[in-house]
Every structure is written in structure tokens, then in C-alpha cells.
Amino acid sequence: SSGINAEYGHYESIQLFNKIEQETGQEIGFHSTGSIRLAHGKDHMNEFKYMMTRHSWQDADQHLVDPDTIAEMFPLLNMEGILGGLYTPGDGHTDPYSLTMAFAKGARMYGAKLL
């Protein structure tokens, strides 16, 4: 499933963010805010359930959550039509400029010359 492959790639990116910051000493501005993908229909919810059956092959911490849990986590969210969600507590975002500088620093550390 493309959803499973995307989740795996996303998880590996977060691991890379941690590694490059440690290796280069360059702050990348990663903010671990968590994320939730919302299911607005049965097909979405079935996809999330399928993803969880295949979850054991990856290390990402993910949970299926019901509408009541979502409403508790995000009280301002309009819950109309939401059947559930896939919650990833370790998800987040990074500052693109800082990440680019960390990649450049790491490349130079390993002998690359940037033009």
C-alpha cells in the first residue's frame, strides 16, 4: 500500500533528522508535535486499520483513535463526519533552512565541495 510506504518513509526521515543533528552538531529545529490523519469515510478508516495490521514491521509509534479521543485531543476540531484517525505521537516538522544547513555541513564533513 502506498500509505504504508509513505508512513515508513516518513518515519525514516525523522530518524535521519535525529542522526544528522547528532553527527553534525547543527541544530535542525525539529519540533515533535505529533500528528493525526483523519478518516472521513469507511475507506479511509479501513486503510488505517489495514496499516495497523502491517504495523509490526516498522518501529513508528502509531495508534488508531476513535472520534471521542480525537475530540478530546483537539477540542476545536469540527468532528462532523470523522470516523476515527491514525495518531503518530512522534511526528513533527523541522525548519527547512536549518535542515539544509545540516545537510551541507554533513556533506562537507565527508569531503563534499559545495558550489
Backbone as JSON Lines, residues from 0, in Angstrom:
{"i":0,"aa":"S","n":[0.84,-1.19,0.0],"ca":[0.0,0.0,0.0],"c":[0.88,1.24,0.0]}
{"i":1,"aa":"S","n":[0.48,2.23,-0.78],"ca":[1.26,3.46,-0.84],"c":[1.24,4.18,0.5]}
{"i":2,"aa":"G","n":[0.14,4.06,1.25],"ca":[0.07,4.67,2.58],"c":[1.11,4.09,3.53]}
{"i":3,"aa":"I","n":[1.3,2.79,3.48],"ca":[2.28,2.13,4.34],"c":[3.69,2.57,3.95]}
{"i":4,"aa":"N","n":[3.96,2.62,2.64],"ca":[5.28,3.05,2.18],"c":[5.55,4.5,2.57]}
{"i":5,"aa":"A","n":[4.54,5.35,2.47],"ca":[4.71,6.76,2.85],"c":[4.98,6.87,4.35]}
{"i":6,"aa":"E","n":[4.26,6.09,5.15],"ca":[4.48,6.13,6.6],"c":[5.89,5.67,6.94]}
{"i":7,"aa":"Y","n":[6.36,4.63,6.27],"ca":[7.72,4.13,6.52],"c":[8.75,5.2,6.15]}
{"i":8,"aa":"G","n":[8.58,5.82,4.99],"ca":[9.5,6.87,4.56],"c":[9.49,8.06,5.51]}
{"i":9,"aa":"H","n":[8.31,8.39,5.99],"ca":[8.18,9.5,6.93],"c":[8.91,9.17,8.24]}
{"i":10,"aa":"Y","n":[8.73,7.96,8.74],"ca":[9.39,7.53,9.97],"c":[10.91,7.57,9.8]}
{"i":11,"aa":"E","n":[11.4,7.06,8.66],"ca":[12.84,7.04,8.42],"c":[13.4,8.46,8.32]}
{"i":12,"aa":"S","n":[12.62,9.4,7.79],"ca":[13.06,10.8,7.71],"c":[13.29,11.36,9.11]}
{"i":13,"aa":"I","n":[12.38,11.08,10.02],"ca":[12.52,11.58,11.39],"c":[13.77,10.99,12.04]}
{"i":14,"aa":"Q","n":[14.04,9.71,11.77],"ca":[15.25,9.09,12.3],"c":[16.49,9.77,11.72]}
{"i":15,"aa":"L","n":[16.45,10.1,10.42],"ca":[17.56,10.8,9.78],"c":[17.75,12.18,10.4]}
{"i":16,"aa":"F","n":[16.67,12.88,10.69],"ca":[16.78,14.21,11.31],"c":[17.55,14.12,12.62]}
{"i":17,"aa":"N","n":[17.21,13.13,13.43],"ca":[17.92,12.96,14.71],"c":[19.39,12.63,14.48]}
{"i":18,"aa":"K","n":[19.66,11.77,13.51],"ca":[21.04,11.34,13.26],"c":[21.89,12.49,12.72]}
{"i":19,"aa":"I","n":[21.37,13.25,11.77],"ca":[22.19,14.31,11.17],"c":[22.47,15.41,12.19]}
{"i":20,"aa":"E","n":[21.53,15.67,13.08],"ca":[21.77,16.67,14.12],"c":[22.89,16.2,15.06]}
{"i":21,"aa":"Q","n":[22.87,14.91,15.42],"ca":[23.9,14.36,16.29],"c":[25.26,14.35,15.6]}
{"i":22,"aa":"E","n":[25.3,13.94,14.35],"ca":[26.57,13.82,13.63],"c":[27.21,15.18,13.33]}
{"i":23,"aa":"T","n":[26.4,16.16,13.01],"ca":[26.96,17.45,12.58],"c":[27.0,18.49,13.69]}
{"i":24,"aa":"G","n":[26.21,18.29,14.73],"ca":[26.1,19.3,15.78],"c":[25.27,20.51,15.35]}
{"i":25,"aa":"Q","n":[24.69,20.43,14.16],"ca":[23.88,21.52,13.61],"c":[22.43,21.35,14.04]}
{"i":26,"aa":"E","n":[21.91,22.33,14.75],"ca":[20.5,22.32,15.16],"c":[19.62,22.37,13.91]}
{"i":27,"aa":"I","n":[18.62,21.49,13.85],"ca":[17.74,21.48,12.68],"c":[16.34,22.01,12.98]}
{"i":28,"aa":"G","n":[16.08,22.31,14.22],"ca":[14.77,22.87,14.56],"c":[13.63,21.89,14.44]}
{"i":29,"aa":"F","n":[13.86,20.62,14.8],"ca":[12.76,19.64,14.75],"c":[11.84,19.83,15.93]}
{"i":30,"aa":"H","n":[10.55,19.93,15.64],"ca":[9.53,20.09,16.68],"c":[8.62,18.87,16.65]}
{"i":31,"aa":"S","n":[8.68,18.06,17.69],"ca":[7.88,16.84,17.77],"c":[6.51,17.2,18.33]}
{"i":32,"aa":"T","n":[5.58,17.45,17.43],"ca":[4.24,17.88,17.82],"c":[3.22,16.76,17.77]}
{"i":33,"aa":"G","n":[3.58,15.66,17.12],"ca":[2.62,14.6,16.89],"c":[1.74,14.96,15.7]}
{"i":34,"aa":"S","n":[1.06,13.98,15.15],"ca":[0.13,14.24,14.05],"c":[-1.0,13.23,14.09]}
{"i":35,"aa":"I","n":[-2.08,13.6,13.46],"ca":[-3.2,12.69,13.34],"c":[-3.76,12.79,11.92]}
{"i":36,"aa":"R","n":[-3.92,11.66,11.3],"ca":[-4.57,11.58,9.98],"c":[-6.01,11.2,10.25]}
{"i":37,"aa":"L","n":[-6.92,11.98,9.7],"ca":[-8.34,11.79,9.97],"c":[-9.0,10.94,8.9]}
{"i":38,"aa":"A","n":[-9.89,10.07,9.34],"ca":[-10.68,9.23,8.43],"c":[-12.07,9.84,8.29]}
{"i":39,"aa":"H","n":[-12.37,10.3,7.07],"ca":[-13.67,10.91,6.8],"c":[-14.65,9.94,6.16]}
{"i":40,"aa":"G","n":[-14.22,8.73,5.93],"ca":[-15.09,7.73,5.32],"c":[-14.62,6.34,5.7]}
{"i":41,"aa":"K","n":[-15.45,5.36,5.36],"ca":[-15.11,3.98,5.69],"c":[-13.83,3.52,4.98]}
{"i":42,"aa":"D","n":[-13.61,3.98,3.75],"ca":[-12.4,3.59,3.02],"c":[-11.14,4.07,3.74]}
{"i":43,"aa":"H","n":[-11.18,5.32,4.22],"ca":[-10.03,5.83,4.97],"c":[-9.81,5.02,6.24]}
{"i":44,"aa":"M","n":[-10.88,4.76,6.96],"ca":[-10.75,4.02,8.22],"c":[-10.25,2.61,7.96]}
{"i":45,"aa":"N","n":[-10.74,1.98,6.9],"ca":[-10.26,0.63,6.55],"c":[-8.79,0.65,6.18]}
{"i":46,"aa":"E","n":[-8.35,1.71,5.49],"ca":[-6.92,1.82,5.15],"c":[-6.09,1.92,6.43]}
{"i":47,"aa":"F","n":[-6.53,2.73,7.39],"ca":[-5.79,2.86,8.65],"c":[-5.75,1.54,9.4]}
{"i":48,"aa":"K","n":[-6.87,0.82,9.41],"ca":[-6.91,-0.48,10.08],"c":[-5.95,-1.46,9.4]}
{"i":49,"aa":"Y","n":[-5.93,-1.44,8.07],"ca":[-5.01,-2.3,7.33],"c":[-3.57,-1.94,7.66]}
{"i":50,"aa":"M","n":[-3.28,-0.65,7.69],"ca":[-1.93,-0.21,8.01],"c":[-1.51,-0.72,9.39]}
{"i":51,"aa":"M","n":[-2.42,-0.72,10.34],"ca":[-2.09,-1.19,11.68],"c":[-1.85,-2.7,11.71]}
{"i":52,"aa":"T","n":[-2.49,-3.46,10.82],"ca":[-2.23,-4.91,10.79],"c":[-0.83,-5.18,10.28]}
{"i":53,"aa":"R","n":[-0.26,-4.26,9.5],"ca":[1.09,-4.41,8.96],"c":[2.1,-3.61,9.75]}
{"i":54,"aa":"H","n":[1.69,-3.06,10.85],"ca":[2.49,-2.14,11.65],"c":[3.72,-2.78,12.27]}
{"i":55,"aa":"S","n":[3.69,-4.07,12.5],"ca":[4.76,-4.73,13.26],"c":[6.11,-4.68,12.55]}
{"i":56,"aa":"W","n":[6.14,-4.44,11.25],"ca":[7.42,-4.41,10.53],"c":[8.13,-3.07,10.63]}
{"i":57,"aa":"Q","n":[7.51,-2.09,11.23],"ca":[8.18,-0.81,11.41],"c":[8.14,-0.39,12.87]}
{"i":58,"aa":"D","n":[8.97,0.59,13.22],"ca":[9.1,0.99,14.61],"c":[8.29,2.23,15.0]}
{"i":59,"aa":"A","n":[7.63,2.85,14.05],"ca":[6.89,4.08,14.35],"c":[5.77,3.8,15.35]}
{"i":60,"aa":"D","n":[5.67,4.66,16.35],"ca":[4.62,4.56,17.35],"c":[3.36,5.17,16.75]}
{"i":61,"aa":"Q","n":[2.36,4.32,16.45],"ca":[1.11,4.78,15.89],"c":[-0.05,4.08,16.57]}
{"i":62,"aa":"H","n":[-1.19,4.78,16.62],"ca":[-2.38,4.22,17.26],"c":[-3.62,4.62,16.49]}
{"i":63,"aa":"L","n":[-4.55,3.7,16.37],"ca":[-5.87,4.07,15.89],"c":[-6.6,4.78,17.03]}
{"i":64,"aa":"V","n":[-7.27,5.86,16.71],"ca":[-8.01,6.59,17.73],"c":[-9.45,6.78,17.28]}
{"i":65,"aa":"D","n":[-10.36,6.75,18.24],"ca":[-11.78,6.91,17.93],"c":[-12.15,8.39,17.96]}
{"i":66,"aa":"P","n":[-13.34,8.73,17.45],"ca":[-13.75,10.14,17.4],"c":[-13.75,10.84,18.76]}
{"i":67,"aa":"D","n":[-14.12,10.13,19.82],"ca":[-14.13,10.76,21.15],"c":[-12.72,11.16,21.57]}
{"i":68,"aa":"T","n":[-11.74,10.3,21.29],"ca":[-10.35,10.6,21.64],"c":[-9.85,11.79,20.82]}
{"i":69,"aa":"I","n":[-10.2,11.82,19.55],"ca":[-9.79,12.94,18.69],"c":[-10.38,14.25,19.21]}
{"i":70,"aa":"A","n":[-11.66,14.23,19.57],"ca":[-12.32,15.44,20.08],"c":[-11.68,15.9,21.39]}
{"i":71,"aa":"E","n":[-11.24,14.95,22.19],"ca":[-10.55,15.28,23.44],"c":[-9.19,15.92,23.17]}
{"i":72,"aa":"M","n":[-8.46,15.39,22.17],"ca":[-7.14,15.89,21.83],"c":[-7.21,17.25,21.13]}
{"i":73,"aa":"F","n":[-8.24,17.44,20.32],"ca":[-8.39,18.65,19.51],"c":[-9.8,19.2,19.66]}
{"i":74,"aa":"P","n":[-10.08,19.84,20.79],"ca":[-11.45,20.26,21.09],"c":[-12.03,21.29,20.11]}
{"i":75,"aa":"L","n":[-11.23,21.98,19.34],"ca":[-11.75,22.98,18.4],"c":[-12.04,22.4,17.02]}
{"i":76,"aa":"L","n":[-11.72,21.12,16.82],"ca":[-11.91,20.47,15.54],"c":[-13.38,20.15,15.29]}
{"i":77,"aa":"N","n":[-13.87,20.46,14.11],"ca":[-15.23,20.09,13.71],"c":[-15.22,18.58,13.46]}
{"i":78,"aa":"M","n":[-15.92,17.83,14.27],"ca":[-15.87,16.37,14.21],"c":[-16.9,15.77,13.26]}
{"i":79,"aa":"E","n":[-17.64,16.6,12.56],"ca":[-18.68,16.1,11.66],"c":[-18.08,15.2,10.58]}
{"i":80,"aa":"G","n":[-18.56,13.97,10.52],"ca":[-18.13,13.02,9.51],"c":[-16.82,12.3,9.79]}
{"i":81,"aa":"I","n":[-16.18,12.57,10.9],"ca":[-14.91,11.9,11.22],"c":[-15.19,10.57,11.92]}
{"i":82,"aa":"L","n":[-14.68,9.5,11.33],"ca":[-14.92,8.15,11.86],"c":[-13.82,7.68,12.8]}
{"i":83,"aa":"G","n":[-12.67,8.31,12.74],"ca":[-11.53,7.92,13.57],"c":[-10.28,8.52,12.97]}
{"i":84,"aa":"G","n":[-9.14,8.03,13.45],"ca":[-7.9,8.57,12.93],"c":[-6.71,7.69,13.25]}
{"i":85,"aa":"L","n":[-5.57,8.05,12.67],"ca":[-4.31,7.37,12.91],"c":[-3.38,8.4,13.55]}
{"i":86,"aa":"Y","n":[-3.05,8.18,14.81],"ca":[-2.27,9.13,15.6],"c":[-0.82,8.67,15.66]}
{"i":87,"aa":"T","n":[0.11,9.59,15.37],"ca":[1.54,9.33,15.43],"c":[2.16,10.34,16.38]}
{"i":88,"aa":"P","n":[2.37,9.96,17.66],"ca":[2.85,10.92,18.65],"c":[4.25,11.48,18.38]}
{"i":89,"aa":"G","n":[5.11,10.74,17.71],"ca":[6.48,11.2,17.49],"c":[6.68,12.01,16.22]}
{"i":90,"aa":"D","n":[5.6,12.27,15.51],"ca":[5.68,13.04,14.27],"c":[5.97,14.5,14.56]}
{"i":91,"aa":"G","n":[6.37,15.24,13.56],"ca":[6.64,16.65,13.76],"c":[7.1,17.31,12.49]}
{"i":92,"aa":"H","n":[7.72,18.47,12.64],"ca":[8.21,19.22,11.49],"c":[9.55,19.87,11.84]}
{"i":93,"aa":"T","n":[10.27,20.25,10.81],"ca":[11.58,20.84,11.01],"c":[11.67,22.16,10.25]}
{"i":94,"aa":"D","n":[12.64,22.96,10.62],"ca":[12.92,24.21,9.93],"c":[13.71,23.87,8.66]}
{"i":95,"aa":"P","n":[13.17,24.11,7.47],"ca":[13.85,23.7,6.24],"c":[15.23,24.33,6.05]}
{"i":96,"aa":"Y","n":[15.39,25.58,6.43],"ca":[16.69,26.23,6.28],"c":[17.74,25.54,7.15]}
{"i":97,"aa":"S","n":[17.4,25.31,8.42],"ca":[18.34,24.67,9.34],"c":[18.67,23.24,8.89]}
{"i":98,"aa":"L","n":[17.68,22.53,8.39],"ca":[17.92,21.17,7.9],"c":[18.86,21.2,6.69]}
{"i":99,"aa":"T","n":[18.65,22.15,5.79],"ca":[19.52,22.28,4.63],"c":[20.96,22.57,5.06]}
{"i":100,"aa":"M","n":[21.12,23.44,6.04],"ca":[22.46,23.76,6.54],"c":[23.11,22.54,7.19]}
{"i":101,"aa":"A","n":[22.31,21.72,7.87],"ca":[22.85,20.5,8.48],"c":[23.3,19.51,7.4]}
{"i":102,"aa":"F","n":[22.5,19.37,6.33],"ca":[22.91,18.5,5.23],"c":[24.2,19.02,4.6]}
{"i":103,"aa":"A","n":[24.3,20.33,4.39],"ca":[25.51,20.91,3.8],"c":[26.71,20.68,4.7]}
{"i":104,"aa":"K","n":[26.54,20.89,6.0],"ca":[27.65,20.68,6.94],"c":[28.09,19.22,6.94]}
{"i":105,"aa":"G","n":[27.12,18.32,6.95],"ca":[27.44,16.89,6.91],"c":[28.15,16.51,5.63]}
{"i":106,"aa":"A","n":[27.72,17.06,4.52],"ca":[28.37,16.77,3.24],"c":[29.82,17.24,3.27]}
{"i":107,"aa":"R","n":[30.06,18.45,3.78],"ca":[31.43,18.96,3.86],"c":[32.28,18.1,4.8]}
{"i":108,"aa":"M","n":[31.68,17.63,5.9],"ca":[32.41,16.77,6.84],"c":[32.92,15.5,6.16]}
{"i":109,"aa":"Y","n":[32.17,15.03,5.15],"ca":[32.55,13.81,4.46],"c":[33.24,14.08,3.12]}
{"i":110,"aa":"G","n":[33.73,15.32,2.96],"ca":[34.57,15.62,1.81],"c":[33.9,16.25,0.6]}
{"i":111,"aa":"A","n":[32.62,16.52,0.67],"ca":[31.96,17.16,-0.48],"c":[32.34,18.63,-0.56]}
{"i":112,"aa":"K","n":[32.41,19.12,-1.79],"ca":[32.63,20.53,-2.01],"c":[31.34,21.1,-2.58]}
{"i":113,"aa":"L","n":[30.78,22.06,-1.89],"ca":[29.51,22.65,-2.32],"c":[29.8,23.89,-3.15]}
{"i":114,"aa":"L","n":[29.11,24.0,-4.25],"ca":[29.31,25.14,-5.16],"c":[28.29,26.21,-4.91]}
